[in-house]
mmCIF file of C-alpha atoms in Angstrom:
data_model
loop_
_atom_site.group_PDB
_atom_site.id
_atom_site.type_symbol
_atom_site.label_atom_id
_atom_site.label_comp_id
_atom_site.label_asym_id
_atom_site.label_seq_id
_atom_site.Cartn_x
_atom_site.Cartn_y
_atom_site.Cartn_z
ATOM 1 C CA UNK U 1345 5.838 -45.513 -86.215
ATOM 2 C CA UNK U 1346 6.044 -48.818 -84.894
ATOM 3 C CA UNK U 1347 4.091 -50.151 -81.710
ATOM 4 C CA UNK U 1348 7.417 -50.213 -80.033
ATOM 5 C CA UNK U 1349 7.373 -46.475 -80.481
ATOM 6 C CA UNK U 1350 3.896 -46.019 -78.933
ATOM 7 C CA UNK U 1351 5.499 -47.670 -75.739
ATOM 8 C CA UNK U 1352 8.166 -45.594 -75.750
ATOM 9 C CA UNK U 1353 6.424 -42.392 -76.444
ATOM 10 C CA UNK U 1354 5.700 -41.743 -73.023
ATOM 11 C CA UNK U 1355 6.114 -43.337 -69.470
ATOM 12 C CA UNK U 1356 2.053 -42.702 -69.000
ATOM 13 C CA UNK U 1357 -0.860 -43.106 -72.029
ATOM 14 C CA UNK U 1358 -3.579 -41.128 -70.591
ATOM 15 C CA UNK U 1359 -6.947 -43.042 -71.153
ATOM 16 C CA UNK U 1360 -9.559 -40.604 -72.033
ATOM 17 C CA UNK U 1361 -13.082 -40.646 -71.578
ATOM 18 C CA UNK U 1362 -15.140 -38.172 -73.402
ATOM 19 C CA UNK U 1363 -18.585 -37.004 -73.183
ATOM 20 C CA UNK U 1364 -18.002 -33.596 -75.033
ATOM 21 C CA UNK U 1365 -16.020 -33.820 -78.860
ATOM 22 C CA UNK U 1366 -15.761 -30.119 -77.360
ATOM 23 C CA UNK U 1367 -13.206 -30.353 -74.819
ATOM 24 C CA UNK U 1368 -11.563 -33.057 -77.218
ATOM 25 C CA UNK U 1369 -8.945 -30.157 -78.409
ATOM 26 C CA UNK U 1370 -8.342 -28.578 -74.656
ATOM 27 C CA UNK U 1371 -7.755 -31.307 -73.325
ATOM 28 C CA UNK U 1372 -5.265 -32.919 -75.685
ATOM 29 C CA UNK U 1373 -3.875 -30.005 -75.832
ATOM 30 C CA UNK U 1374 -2.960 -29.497 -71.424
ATOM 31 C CA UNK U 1375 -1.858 -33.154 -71.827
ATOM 32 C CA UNK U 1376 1.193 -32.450 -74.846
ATOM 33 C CA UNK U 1377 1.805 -29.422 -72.678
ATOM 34 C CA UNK U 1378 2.651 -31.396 -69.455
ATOM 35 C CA UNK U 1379 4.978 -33.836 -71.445
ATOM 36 C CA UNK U 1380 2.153 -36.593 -72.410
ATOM 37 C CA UNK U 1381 1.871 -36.789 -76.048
ATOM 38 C CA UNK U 1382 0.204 -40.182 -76.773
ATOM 39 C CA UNK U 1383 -3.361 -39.701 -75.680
ATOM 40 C CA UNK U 1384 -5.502 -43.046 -75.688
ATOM 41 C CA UNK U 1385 -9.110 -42.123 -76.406
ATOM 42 C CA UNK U 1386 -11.811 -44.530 -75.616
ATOM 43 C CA UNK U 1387 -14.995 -45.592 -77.526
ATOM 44 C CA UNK U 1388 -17.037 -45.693 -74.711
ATOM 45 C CA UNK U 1389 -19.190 -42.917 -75.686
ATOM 46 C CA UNK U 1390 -20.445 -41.417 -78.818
ATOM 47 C CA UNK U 1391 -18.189 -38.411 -78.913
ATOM 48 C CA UNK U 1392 -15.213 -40.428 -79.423
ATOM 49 C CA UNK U 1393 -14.918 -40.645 -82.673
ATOM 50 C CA UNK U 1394 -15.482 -37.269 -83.080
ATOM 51 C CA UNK U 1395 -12.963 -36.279 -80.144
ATOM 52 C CA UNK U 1396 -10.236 -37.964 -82.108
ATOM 53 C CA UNK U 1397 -10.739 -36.621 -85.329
ATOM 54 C CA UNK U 1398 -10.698 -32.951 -83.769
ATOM 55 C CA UNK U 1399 -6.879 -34.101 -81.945
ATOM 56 C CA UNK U 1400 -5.856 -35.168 -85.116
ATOM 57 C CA UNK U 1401 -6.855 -32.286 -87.038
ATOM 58 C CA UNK U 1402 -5.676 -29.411 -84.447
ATOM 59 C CA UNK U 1403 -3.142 -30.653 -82.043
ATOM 60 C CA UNK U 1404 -0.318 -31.515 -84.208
ATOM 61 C CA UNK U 1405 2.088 -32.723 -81.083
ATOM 62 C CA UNK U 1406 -0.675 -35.405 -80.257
ATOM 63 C CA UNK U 1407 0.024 -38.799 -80.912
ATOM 64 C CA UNK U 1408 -3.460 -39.829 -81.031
ATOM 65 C CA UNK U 1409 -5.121 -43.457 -80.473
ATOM 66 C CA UNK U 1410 -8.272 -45.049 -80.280
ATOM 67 C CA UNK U 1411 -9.281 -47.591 -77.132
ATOM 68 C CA UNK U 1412 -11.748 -49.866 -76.214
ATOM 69 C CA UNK U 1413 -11.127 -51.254 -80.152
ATOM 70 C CA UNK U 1414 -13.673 -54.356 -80.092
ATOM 71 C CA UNK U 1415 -14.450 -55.050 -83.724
ATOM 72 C CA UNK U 1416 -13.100 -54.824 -87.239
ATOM 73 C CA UNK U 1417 -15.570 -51.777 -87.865
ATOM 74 C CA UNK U 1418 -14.036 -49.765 -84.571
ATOM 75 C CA UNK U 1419 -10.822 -50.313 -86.488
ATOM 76 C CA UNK U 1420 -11.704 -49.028 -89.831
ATOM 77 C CA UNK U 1421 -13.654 -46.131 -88.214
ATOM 78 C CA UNK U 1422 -11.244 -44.842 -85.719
ATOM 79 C CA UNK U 1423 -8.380 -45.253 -88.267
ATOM 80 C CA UNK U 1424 -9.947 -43.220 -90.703
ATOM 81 C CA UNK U 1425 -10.606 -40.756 -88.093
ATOM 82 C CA UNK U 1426 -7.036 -40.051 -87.838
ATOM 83 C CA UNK U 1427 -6.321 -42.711 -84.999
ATOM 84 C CA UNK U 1428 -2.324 -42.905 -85.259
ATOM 85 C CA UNK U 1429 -2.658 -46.714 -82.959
ATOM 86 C CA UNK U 1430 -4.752 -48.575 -81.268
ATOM 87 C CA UNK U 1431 -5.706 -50.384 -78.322
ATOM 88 C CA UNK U 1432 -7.748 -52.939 -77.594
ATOM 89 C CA UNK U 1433 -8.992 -54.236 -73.966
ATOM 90 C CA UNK U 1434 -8.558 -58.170 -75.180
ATOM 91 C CA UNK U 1435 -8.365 -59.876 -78.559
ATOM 92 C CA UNK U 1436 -9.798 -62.677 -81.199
ATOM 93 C CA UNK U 1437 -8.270 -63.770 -83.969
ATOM 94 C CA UNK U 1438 -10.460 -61.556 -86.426
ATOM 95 C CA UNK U 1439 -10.148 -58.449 -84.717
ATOM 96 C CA UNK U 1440 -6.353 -58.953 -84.324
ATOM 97 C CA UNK U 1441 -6.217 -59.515 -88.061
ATOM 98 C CA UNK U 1442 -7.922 -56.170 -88.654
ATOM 99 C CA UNK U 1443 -5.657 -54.719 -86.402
ATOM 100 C CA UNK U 1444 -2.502 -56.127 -87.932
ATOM 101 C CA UNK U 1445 -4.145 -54.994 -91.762
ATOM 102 C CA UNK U 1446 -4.900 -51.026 -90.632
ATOM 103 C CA UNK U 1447 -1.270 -50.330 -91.233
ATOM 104 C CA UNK U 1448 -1.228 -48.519 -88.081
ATOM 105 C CA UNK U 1449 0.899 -49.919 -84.757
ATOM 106 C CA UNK U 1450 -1.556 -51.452 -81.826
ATOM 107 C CA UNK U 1451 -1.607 -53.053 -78.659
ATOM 108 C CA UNK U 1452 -3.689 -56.146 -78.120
ATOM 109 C CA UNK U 1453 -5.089 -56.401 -74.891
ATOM 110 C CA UNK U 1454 -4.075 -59.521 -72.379
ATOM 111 C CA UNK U 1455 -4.586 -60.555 -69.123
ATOM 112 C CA UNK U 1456 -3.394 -64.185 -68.834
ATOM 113 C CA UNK U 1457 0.115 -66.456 -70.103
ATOM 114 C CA UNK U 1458 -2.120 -67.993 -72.572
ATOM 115 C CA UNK U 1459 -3.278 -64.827 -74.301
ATOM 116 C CA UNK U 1460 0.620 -63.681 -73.891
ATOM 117 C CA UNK U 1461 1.932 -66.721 -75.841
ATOM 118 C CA UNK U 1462 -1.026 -67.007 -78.568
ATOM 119 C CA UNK U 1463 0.201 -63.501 -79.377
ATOM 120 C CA UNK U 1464 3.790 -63.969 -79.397
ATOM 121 C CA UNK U 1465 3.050 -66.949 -81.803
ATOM 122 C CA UNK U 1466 1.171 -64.672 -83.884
ATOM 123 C CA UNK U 1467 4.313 -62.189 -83.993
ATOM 124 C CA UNK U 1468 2.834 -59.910 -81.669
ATOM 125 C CA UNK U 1469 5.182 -59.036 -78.553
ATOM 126 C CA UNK U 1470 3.920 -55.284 -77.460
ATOM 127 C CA UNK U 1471 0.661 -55.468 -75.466
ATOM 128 C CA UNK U 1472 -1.793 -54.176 -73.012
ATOM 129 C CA UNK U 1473 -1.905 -55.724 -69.751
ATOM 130 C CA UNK U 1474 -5.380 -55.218 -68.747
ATOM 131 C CA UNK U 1475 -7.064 -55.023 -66.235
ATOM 132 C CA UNK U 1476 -3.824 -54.628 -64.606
ATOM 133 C CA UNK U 1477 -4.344 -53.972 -60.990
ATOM 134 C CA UNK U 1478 -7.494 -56.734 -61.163
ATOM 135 C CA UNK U 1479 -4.879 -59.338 -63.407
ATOM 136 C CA UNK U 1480 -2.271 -59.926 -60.639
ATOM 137 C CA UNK U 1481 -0.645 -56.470 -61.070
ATOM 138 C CA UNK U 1482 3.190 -56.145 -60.799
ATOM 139 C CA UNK U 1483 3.538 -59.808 -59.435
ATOM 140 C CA UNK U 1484 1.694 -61.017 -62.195
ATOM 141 C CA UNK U 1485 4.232 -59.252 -64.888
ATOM 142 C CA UNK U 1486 7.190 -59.943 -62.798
ATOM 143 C CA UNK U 1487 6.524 -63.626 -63.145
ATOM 144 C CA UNK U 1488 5.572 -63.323 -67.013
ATOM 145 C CA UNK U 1489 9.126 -61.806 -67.454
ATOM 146 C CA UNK U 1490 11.539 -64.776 -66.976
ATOM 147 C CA UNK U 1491 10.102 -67.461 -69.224
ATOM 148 C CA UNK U 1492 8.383 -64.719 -72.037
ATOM 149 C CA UNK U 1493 11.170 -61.673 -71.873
ATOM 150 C CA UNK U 1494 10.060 -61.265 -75.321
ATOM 151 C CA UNK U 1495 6.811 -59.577 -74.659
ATOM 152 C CA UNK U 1496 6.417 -56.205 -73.445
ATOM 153 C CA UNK U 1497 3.119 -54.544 -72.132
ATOM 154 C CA UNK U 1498 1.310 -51.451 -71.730
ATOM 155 C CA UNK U 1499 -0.323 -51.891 -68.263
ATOM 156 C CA UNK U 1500 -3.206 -50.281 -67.802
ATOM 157 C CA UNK U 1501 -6.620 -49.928 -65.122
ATOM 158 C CA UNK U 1502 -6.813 -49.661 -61.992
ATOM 159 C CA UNK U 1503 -3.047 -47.792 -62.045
ATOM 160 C CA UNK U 1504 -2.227 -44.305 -60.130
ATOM 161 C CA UNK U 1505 0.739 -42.426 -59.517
ATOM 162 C CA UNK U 1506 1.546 -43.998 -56.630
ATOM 163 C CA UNK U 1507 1.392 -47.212 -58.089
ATOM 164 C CA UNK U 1508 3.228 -46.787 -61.613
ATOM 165 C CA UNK U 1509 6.632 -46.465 -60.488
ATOM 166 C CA UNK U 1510 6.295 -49.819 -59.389
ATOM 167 C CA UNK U 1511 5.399 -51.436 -62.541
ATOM 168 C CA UNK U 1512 7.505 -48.552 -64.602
ATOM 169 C CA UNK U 1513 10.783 -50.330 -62.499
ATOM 170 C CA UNK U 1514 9.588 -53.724 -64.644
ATOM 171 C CA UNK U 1515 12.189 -54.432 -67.263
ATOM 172 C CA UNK U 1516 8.839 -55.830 -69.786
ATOM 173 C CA UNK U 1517 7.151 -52.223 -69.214
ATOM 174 C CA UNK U 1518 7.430 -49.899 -71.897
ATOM 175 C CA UNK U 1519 4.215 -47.224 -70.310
ATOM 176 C CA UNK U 1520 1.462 -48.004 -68.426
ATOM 177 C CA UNK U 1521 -2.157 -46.333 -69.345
ATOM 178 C CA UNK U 1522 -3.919 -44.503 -66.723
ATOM 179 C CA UNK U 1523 -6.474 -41.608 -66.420
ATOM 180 C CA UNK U 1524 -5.451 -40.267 -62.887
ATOM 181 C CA UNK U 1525 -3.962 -37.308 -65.059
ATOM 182 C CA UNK U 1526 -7.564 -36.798 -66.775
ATOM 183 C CA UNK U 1527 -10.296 -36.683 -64.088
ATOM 184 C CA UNK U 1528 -13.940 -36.323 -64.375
ATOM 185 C CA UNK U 1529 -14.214 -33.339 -62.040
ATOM 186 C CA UNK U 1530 -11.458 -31.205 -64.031
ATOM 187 C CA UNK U 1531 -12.669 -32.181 -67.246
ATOM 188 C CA UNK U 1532 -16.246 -31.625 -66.416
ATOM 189 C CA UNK U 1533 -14.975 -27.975 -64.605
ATOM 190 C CA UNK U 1534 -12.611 -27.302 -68.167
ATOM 191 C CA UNK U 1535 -10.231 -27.225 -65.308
ATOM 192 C CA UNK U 1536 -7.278 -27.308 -68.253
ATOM 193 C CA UNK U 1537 -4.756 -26.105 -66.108
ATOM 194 C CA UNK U 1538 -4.955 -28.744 -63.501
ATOM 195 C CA UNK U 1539 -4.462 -31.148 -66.444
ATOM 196 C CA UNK U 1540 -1.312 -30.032 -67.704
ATOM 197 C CA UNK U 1541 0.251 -30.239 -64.314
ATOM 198 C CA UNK U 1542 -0.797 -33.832 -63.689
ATOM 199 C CA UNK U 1543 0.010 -34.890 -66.918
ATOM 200 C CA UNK U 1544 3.745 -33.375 -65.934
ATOM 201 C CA UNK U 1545 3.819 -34.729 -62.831
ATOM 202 C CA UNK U 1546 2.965 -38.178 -64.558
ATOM 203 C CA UNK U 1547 5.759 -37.381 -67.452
ATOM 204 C CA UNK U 1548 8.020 -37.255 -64.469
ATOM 205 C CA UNK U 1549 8.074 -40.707 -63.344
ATOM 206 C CA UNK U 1550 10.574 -41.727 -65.409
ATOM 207 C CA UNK U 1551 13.132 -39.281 -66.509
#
């Protein structure tokens, strides 16, 4: 699987925040069930790790990934945890070179022309666009589009689904990440049901 196939996976990565490695499985498994199979789970808390191990293991329709990547150790650790890509919120050179060596695809995360063109340079051309809404939003990638049509991003914070048809309509959009489909009240409530049918309504943005 190339990163190119992460974009494409989906027209929404949900970005998961997990307190529970319990609700891990549940979870992952409303989300395949409403039509979004690349889940995106952070390393914000200390369940993460865990979480993604337990979607690897048991929810064999999940394309699972690790976010929030920082370091060359989040890389090895996540990876051998059954991460299948990963995604970063920016980059440095070393942490990009761990990236590139895991053998598994990842998006780099960018939020100015600089960043963009460092990366192309480097070979890199699929990225995150974060924080999206904060970075200049759709403007912002409409104007990256003309002079670097090459690159194509993974928007992602800030983003609803009111807003992602907007930046879907982009022609250097392959997804955007968001975790409107995800939140803390339903996951809290094991509300699992309420999940799946955001997740499909989210799957249905771009037919």
């Amino acid at each position: 699987m190339t990163s190119s196939s992460v974009l494409n996976l989906a027209p929404v990565v949900p970005v998961v925040v997990l307190e529970d490695a319990a609700d891990a499985v549940p979870l992952a498994r409303a989300l395949v069930a409403g039509g979004l199979p690349a889940i995106e789970v952070t390393l914000r808390t200390a369940a993460a790790l865990d979480a993604i191990e337990a979607i690897a293991a048991e929810v064999p329709g999940a394309v699972v990934g690790a976010g929030t990547v920082i370091s060359a150790r989040n890389v090895s650790d996540t990876v051998a945890a059954g991460a299948r890509f990963l995604v970063s919120p920016g980059w440095t050179d070393p942490l990009l070179d761990a990236m590139k060596a895991s053998g598994v695809p990842f998006l780099p995360g960018v939020s100015t022309t600089s960043e963009v063109v460092a990366l192309l340079e480097r070979g890199v051309s699929e990225m995150k666009f974060f924080p999206a809404e904060a970075a200049g939003g759709t403007a912002y990638l409409k104007a990256l589009s003309a002079p670097l049509p090459q690159a194509r991003f993974c928007p992602t914070g800030g983003i609803s689904l009111a807003s992602a048809p907007s930046y879907l309509a982009l022609p250097n959009v392959g997804c955007v990440g968001g975790s409107w489909m995800v939140p803390g009240d339903a996951v809290a409530a094991k509300d699992w049901a309420r999940v799946e049918r955001l997740a499909g309504e989210a799957a249905a943005l771009r037919g």
